[in-house]
Tab-separated table of C-alpha atoms in Angstrom:
chain	number	residue	atom	x	y	z
A	55	ALA	CA	40.036	56.915	35.396
A	56	SER	CA	37.027	55.415	33.658
A	57	VAL	CA	35.280	56.245	30.389
A	58	SER	CA	32.017	55.169	28.769
A	59	ALA	CA	30.591	56.202	25.398
A	60	LYS	CA	27.336	55.780	23.497
A	61	GLY	CA	27.131	57.524	20.120
A	62	ASP	CA	28.480	61.062	20.551
A	63	ARG	CA	27.815	61.028	24.321
A	64	VAL	CA	30.854	60.363	26.541
A	65	VAL	CA	31.362	60.326	30.303
A	66	VAL	CA	34.716	60.230	32.036
A	67	SER	CA	35.353	59.953	35.783
A	68	TRP	CA	38.662	60.269	37.592
A	69	TYR	CA	40.337	60.492	40.970
A	70	THR	CA	42.517	63.456	41.858
A	71	GLY	CA	44.650	64.130	44.881
A	72	ALA	CA	45.712	67.534	43.546
A	73	GLN	CA	43.663	69.369	46.147
A	74	ASP	CA	42.776	68.461	49.689
A	75	PRO	CA	40.713	66.412	50.232
A	76	PRO	CA	41.284	63.840	47.474
A	77	LYS	CA	38.169	63.572	45.315
A	78	THR	CA	36.433	61.827	42.431
A	79	GLU	CA	35.073	63.965	39.597
A	80	LEU	CA	33.129	63.403	36.385
A	81	ALA	CA	32.589	65.256	33.089
A	82	PHE	CA	30.311	64.755	30.071
A	83	SER	CA	30.833	65.309	26.359
A	84	THR	CA	28.102	65.484	23.717
A	85	ASP	CA	30.506	65.787	20.755
A	86	ALA	CA	32.392	62.470	20.930
A	87	GLY	CA	35.000	63.836	23.332
A	88	SER	CA	36.030	67.007	21.491
A	89	THR	CA	34.880	69.118	24.455
A	90	PHE	CA	33.765	68.325	28.009
A	91	THR	CA	31.660	70.011	30.664
A	92	LYS	CA	33.283	71.492	33.728
A	93	PRO	CA	34.135	68.766	36.274
A	94	ILE	CA	31.301	67.693	38.557
A	95	LEU	CA	32.316	66.734	42.101
A	96	VAL	CA	31.063	63.221	42.772
A	97	SER	CA	32.676	62.157	46.054
A	98	THR	CA	31.590	63.430	49.431
A	99	GLY	CA	34.584	62.694	51.663
A	100	HIS	CA	38.073	61.207	51.458
A	101	SER	CA	38.027	59.430	48.084
A	102	PHE	CA	40.438	56.603	47.273
A	103	GLY	CA	39.427	56.661	43.610
A	104	TYR	CA	38.988	53.248	41.975
A	105	THR	CA	36.262	54.922	39.948
A	106	SER	CA	33.979	53.368	37.364
A	107	ALA	CA	31.424	55.183	35.187
A	108	VAL	CA	28.732	54.132	32.714
A	109	LEU	CA	26.181	56.046	30.672
A	110	ASP	CA	22.518	55.210	31.164
A	111	ASN	CA	19.712	55.270	28.599
A	112	ASP	CA	18.695	58.842	29.530
A	113	GLY	CA	22.114	60.395	28.826
A	114	GLY	CA	23.057	60.537	32.497
A	115	ALA	CA	25.676	58.400	34.178
A	116	PHE	CA	26.274	56.214	37.184
A	117	VAL	CA	29.662	56.561	38.859
A	118	SER	CA	31.197	54.496	41.654
A	119	TRP	CA	34.268	55.036	43.805
A	120	LEU	CA	35.891	53.948	47.051
A	121	GLU	CA	35.776	56.322	49.987
A	122	GLN	CA	37.204	56.194	53.500
A	123	GLY	CA	34.431	55.721	56.061
A	124	PRO	CA	34.633	56.171	59.844
A	125	SER	CA	36.273	52.753	60.375
A	126	ASP	CA	36.538	51.107	56.953
A	127	THR	CA	36.272	51.686	53.215
A	128	ARG	CA	32.921	52.058	51.431
A	129	ILE	CA	31.854	51.520	47.830
A	130	LEU	CA	29.655	54.454	46.912
A	131	VAL	CA	27.525	55.038	43.817
A	132	ARG	CA	25.906	58.210	42.566
A	133	HIS	CA	23.737	58.994	39.555
A	134	ILE	CA	24.492	62.191	37.662
A	135	THR	CA	21.712	63.390	35.366
A	136	ALA	CA	22.358	64.396	31.752
A	137	ALA	CA	22.010	68.019	32.919
A	138	GLY	CA	24.834	67.473	35.438
A	139	ALA	CA	22.770	67.296	38.636
A	140	ALA	CA	24.304	65.016	41.255
A	141	GLU	CA	21.701	62.774	42.881
A	142	PRO	CA	22.077	61.279	46.395
A	143	VAL	CA	25.022	58.995	47.187
A	144	ARG	CA	24.243	55.354	47.902
A	145	GLN	CA	26.471	52.941	49.769
A	146	VAL	CA	26.800	49.552	48.077
A	147	ALA	CA	29.248	47.747	50.387
A	148	GLN	CA	31.891	48.272	53.019
A	149	GLY	CA	35.038	46.472	54.123
A	150	SER	CA	38.774	46.818	53.856
A	151	LYS	CA	40.156	48.620	50.830
A	152	GLN	CA	41.936	45.448	49.691
A	153	SER	CA	38.904	43.171	50.093
A	154	LEU	CA	36.614	45.378	47.986
A	155	GLY	CA	38.903	45.175	44.973
A	156	TYR	CA	38.281	47.452	42.017
A	157	PRO	CA	34.480	47.844	41.676
A	158	LYS	CA	33.167	47.989	38.111
A	159	LEU	CA	29.870	49.252	36.727
A	160	VAL	CA	28.175	47.849	33.628
A	161	HIS	CA	25.006	49.029	31.882
A	162	SER	CA	23.030	46.582	29.758
A	163	GLY	CA	19.520	47.102	28.389
A	164	ASN	CA	17.693	49.076	31.069
A	165	ASP	CA	19.797	47.863	34.002
A	166	THR	CA	23.002	49.022	35.654
A	167	TRP	CA	25.040	46.589	37.772
A	168	ILE	CA	28.118	46.867	39.958
A	169	ALA	CA	30.546	44.062	40.790
A	170	TRP	CA	33.231	44.046	43.497
A	171	GLY	CA	35.406	41.701	45.551
A	172	SER	CA	34.275	39.945	48.689
A	173	ALA	CA	35.645	40.363	52.198
A	174	ALA	CA	34.968	36.654	52.764
A	175	ALA	CA	37.797	34.115	52.765
A	176	ASP	CA	36.311	32.414	49.675
A	177	SER	CA	36.869	35.611	47.612
A	178	LYS	CA	33.607	35.473	45.697
A	179	VAL	CA	32.589	38.317	43.426
A	180	GLN	CA	29.602	40.279	44.725
A	181	THR	CA	27.077	42.065	42.487
A	182	ALA	CA	24.203	44.468	42.952
A	183	ARG	CA	21.706	46.176	40.683
A	184	VAL	CA	22.007	49.961	40.845
A	185	THR	CA	18.913	52.156	40.495
A	186	LYS	CA	18.271	55.880	40.338
């Protein structure tokens, strides 16, 4: 699971295998976590979890997760608006589940970034700027 907070606004994302197929979900709170919205389905296929979520400046959130692709694992990112509308999914990278590591999102100023492992033998950290 992942959580991010700014003032009274909170976002939490999590992986669940309780129902088939496994999925990644997200919920918002506007009262510092006392109550949350109904879960919003974020993933689109067979999620592996490894979720990360951050609030943006507009009260929405970016969420990332790993998902099984046709022949490998993909890092996917989706923006969820403050009203709970799920925007299109974007693929950030692909590779083996082990080589991608545990992707993490960070929001600073007006920018959101994601960092993940590298499939290369030198094991460098990869980064990308995420936009709406």
